[in-house]
């Protein structure tokens, strides 16, 4: 499949890129850096951002194209449903279940860093970060 963006699609791609570029998860997250909850929340917020951009620009971001070509609208929906959704539907509830077990008096960051599955979550977060990286 090939994407040859129309002018309107270039504009919205720039809007979405600026949102992606400042997200926690577009920057690599080392073992003892950042907070996994913030990374998941940041990725989840891309749903509202993307839907807002699609709503704002309407049909101009999904113009009719010949078979074998893509539109920004299709790319955006594929990104949400095939890239972000699998990560979030697995890891958001697993982390939430662990967070619910945090003992009183334990700070959330220390508790999260003690989570036995923290290292396992970092791999799909990094894979997703790489897939979302559109620039040099």
mmCIF file of C-alpha atoms in Angstrom:
data_model
loop_
_atom_site.group_PDB
_atom_site.id
_atom_site.type_symbol
_atom_site.label_atom_id
_atom_site.label_comp_id
_atom_site.label_asym_id
_atom_site.label_seq_id
_atom_site.Cartn_x
_atom_site.Cartn_y
_atom_site.Cartn_z
ATOM 1 C CA UNK A 1 0.000 0.000 0.000
ATOM 2 C CA UNK A 2 1.156 3.491 -0.771
ATOM 3 C CA UNK A 3 0.256 6.879 0.698
ATOM 4 C CA UNK A 4 0.397 9.965 -1.491
ATOM 5 C CA UNK A 5 -1.071 12.627 0.792
ATOM 6 C CA UNK A 6 -3.298 15.400 -0.468
ATOM 7 C CA UNK A 7 -2.628 18.874 0.984
ATOM 8 C CA UNK A 8 -5.265 18.441 3.711
ATOM 9 C CA UNK A 9 -3.711 15.118 4.696
ATOM 10 C CA UNK A 10 -0.266 16.721 4.971
ATOM 11 C CA UNK A 11 -1.734 19.332 7.306
ATOM 12 C CA UNK A 12 -3.357 16.791 9.632
ATOM 13 C CA UNK A 13 -0.291 14.563 9.519
ATOM 14 C CA UNK A 14 1.672 17.549 10.807
ATOM 15 C CA UNK A 15 -0.860 18.092 13.587
ATOM 16 C CA UNK A 16 -0.682 14.472 14.663
ATOM 17 C CA UNK A 17 3.103 14.406 14.374
ATOM 18 C CA UNK A 18 3.403 17.383 16.723
ATOM 19 C CA UNK A 19 1.259 15.482 19.243
ATOM 20 C CA UNK A 20 3.327 12.310 18.868
ATOM 21 C CA UNK A 21 6.644 14.127 19.120
ATOM 22 C CA UNK A 22 5.884 15.459 22.610
ATOM 23 C CA UNK A 23 4.429 12.269 24.055
ATOM 24 C CA UNK A 24 6.265 10.479 26.847
ATOM 25 C CA UNK A 25 6.374 7.298 24.823
ATOM 26 C CA UNK A 26 7.955 8.696 21.685
ATOM 27 C CA UNK A 27 11.149 9.110 23.714
ATOM 28 C CA UNK A 28 12.892 5.882 24.835
ATOM 29 C CA UNK A 29 12.103 4.970 28.436
ATOM 30 C CA UNK A 30 15.073 3.431 30.211
ATOM 31 C CA UNK A 31 14.693 0.911 33.040
ATOM 32 C CA UNK A 32 14.692 3.386 35.922
ATOM 33 C CA UNK A 33 13.268 6.350 34.046
ATOM 34 C CA UNK A 34 9.745 7.598 33.711
ATOM 35 C CA UNK A 35 6.567 6.021 34.940
ATOM 36 C CA UNK A 36 4.865 3.209 33.061
ATOM 37 C CA UNK A 37 1.409 4.501 34.030
ATOM 38 C CA UNK A 38 2.195 7.867 32.449
ATOM 39 C CA UNK A 39 3.422 6.152 29.291
ATOM 40 C CA UNK A 40 0.201 4.132 28.957
ATOM 41 C CA UNK A 41 -1.942 7.184 29.724
ATOM 42 C CA UNK A 42 -0.071 9.215 27.136
ATOM 43 C CA UNK A 43 -0.667 6.541 24.497
ATOM 44 C CA UNK A 44 -4.325 6.251 25.464
ATOM 45 C CA UNK A 45 -4.754 10.004 25.065
ATOM 46 C CA UNK A 46 -3.818 9.611 21.401
ATOM 47 C CA UNK A 47 -7.301 8.188 20.830
ATOM 48 C CA UNK A 48 -8.949 11.502 21.737
ATOM 49 C CA UNK A 49 -6.287 13.524 19.917
ATOM 50 C CA UNK A 50 -6.630 11.471 16.730
ATOM 51 C CA UNK A 51 -10.429 11.436 16.825
ATOM 52 C CA UNK A 52 -10.404 15.210 17.367
ATOM 53 C CA UNK A 53 -8.146 15.755 14.360
ATOM 54 C CA UNK A 54 -10.264 13.453 12.190
ATOM 55 C CA UNK A 55 -13.464 15.191 13.303
ATOM 56 C CA UNK A 56 -12.002 18.661 12.777
ATOM 57 C CA UNK A 57 -10.849 17.952 9.231
ATOM 58 C CA UNK A 58 -13.633 15.580 8.163
ATOM 59 C CA UNK A 59 -13.683 13.852 4.779
ATOM 60 C CA UNK A 60 -10.640 15.776 3.528
ATOM 61 C CA UNK A 61 -8.405 13.318 5.415
ATOM 62 C CA UNK A 62 -9.962 10.283 3.761
ATOM 63 C CA UNK A 63 -10.470 11.283 0.128
ATOM 64 C CA UNK A 64 -11.387 8.668 -2.471
ATOM 65 C CA UNK A 65 -8.195 7.029 -3.734
ATOM 66 C CA UNK A 66 -7.406 4.275 -6.211
ATOM 67 C CA UNK A 67 -7.095 0.709 -4.940
ATOM 68 C CA UNK A 68 -3.702 0.097 -3.377
ATOM 69 C CA UNK A 69 -3.394 3.619 -1.964
ATOM 70 C CA UNK A 70 -3.976 4.752 1.580
ATOM 71 C CA UNK A 71 -5.426 7.867 3.163
ATOM 72 C CA UNK A 72 -4.511 9.623 6.390
ATOM 73 C CA UNK A 73 -7.853 8.526 7.859
ATOM 74 C CA UNK A 74 -7.103 4.872 7.197
ATOM 75 C CA UNK A 75 -3.556 5.184 8.530
ATOM 76 C CA UNK A 76 -4.827 6.882 11.678
ATOM 77 C CA UNK A 77 -7.446 4.212 12.352
ATOM 78 C CA UNK A 78 -4.989 1.384 11.688
ATOM 79 C CA UNK A 79 -2.543 3.005 14.103
ATOM 80 C CA UNK A 80 -5.180 3.201 16.829
ATOM 81 C CA UNK A 81 -6.773 -0.197 16.302
ATOM 82 C CA UNK A 82 -3.842 -2.375 15.314
ATOM 83 C CA UNK A 83 -0.917 -0.753 17.091
ATOM 84 C CA UNK A 84 -2.204 0.952 20.232
ATOM 85 C CA UNK A 85 -5.287 -1.101 21.097
ATOM 86 C CA UNK A 86 -3.468 -4.457 21.509
ATOM 87 C CA UNK A 87 -0.897 -2.872 23.825
ATOM 88 C CA UNK A 88 -3.429 -0.955 25.895
ATOM 89 C CA UNK A 89 -6.041 -3.692 26.230
ATOM 90 C CA UNK A 90 -3.441 -6.084 27.645
ATOM 91 C CA UNK A 91 -1.263 -3.826 29.762
ATOM 92 C CA UNK A 92 -3.609 -1.161 31.088
ATOM 93 C CA UNK A 93 -5.703 -3.620 33.147
ATOM 94 C CA UNK A 94 -2.651 -5.600 34.277
ATOM 95 C CA UNK A 95 -0.953 -2.477 35.583
ATOM 96 C CA UNK A 96 -4.213 -1.192 37.108
ATOM 97 C CA UNK A 97 -4.651 -4.485 38.990
ATOM 98 C CA UNK A 98 -1.127 -4.199 40.387
ATOM 99 C CA UNK A 99 -1.615 -0.514 41.277
ATOM 100 C CA UNK A 100 -4.712 -1.456 43.279
ATOM 101 C CA UNK A 101 -2.462 -3.566 45.542
ATOM 102 C CA UNK A 102 -0.217 -0.632 46.516
ATOM 103 C CA UNK A 103 0.212 -0.621 50.292
ATOM 104 C CA UNK A 104 -0.700 2.528 52.125
ATOM 105 C CA UNK A 105 2.374 4.683 52.627
ATOM 106 C CA UNK A 106 4.155 3.383 49.509
ATOM 107 C CA UNK A 107 4.638 5.961 46.807
ATOM 108 C CA UNK A 108 3.239 5.040 43.366
ATOM 109 C CA UNK A 109 6.589 5.213 41.543
ATOM 110 C CA UNK A 110 8.374 2.909 43.986
ATOM 111 C CA UNK A 111 5.447 0.510 43.887
ATOM 112 C CA UNK A 112 5.412 0.482 40.087
ATOM 113 C CA UNK A 113 9.161 -0.098 39.866
ATOM 114 C CA UNK A 114 8.779 -3.124 42.140
ATOM 115 C CA UNK A 115 6.197 -4.665 39.775
ATOM 116 C CA UNK A 116 7.560 -7.991 38.523
ATOM 117 C CA UNK A 117 6.030 -7.338 35.083
ATOM 118 C CA UNK A 118 7.521 -3.852 34.631
ATOM 119 C CA UNK A 119 10.435 -5.037 32.490
ATOM 120 C CA UNK A 120 8.080 -7.150 30.380
ATOM 121 C CA UNK A 121 5.892 -4.085 29.661
ATOM 122 C CA UNK A 122 8.878 -1.997 28.581
ATOM 123 C CA UNK A 123 9.429 -4.186 25.499
ATOM 124 C CA UNK A 124 6.006 -3.585 23.869
ATOM 125 C CA UNK A 125 6.213 0.078 24.893
ATOM 126 C CA UNK A 126 9.511 0.378 23.054
ATOM 127 C CA UNK A 127 8.179 -1.504 20.018
ATOM 128 C CA UNK A 128 5.201 0.852 19.927
ATOM 129 C CA UNK A 129 7.466 3.877 20.321
ATOM 130 C CA UNK A 130 9.511 2.756 17.345
ATOM 131 C CA UNK A 131 6.377 2.176 15.241
ATOM 132 C CA UNK A 132 5.089 5.669 16.107
ATOM 133 C CA UNK A 133 8.386 7.359 15.249
ATOM 134 C CA UNK A 134 7.722 9.120 11.946
ATOM 135 C CA UNK A 135 10.774 11.323 11.749
ATOM 136 C CA UNK A 136 14.553 11.082 11.531
#
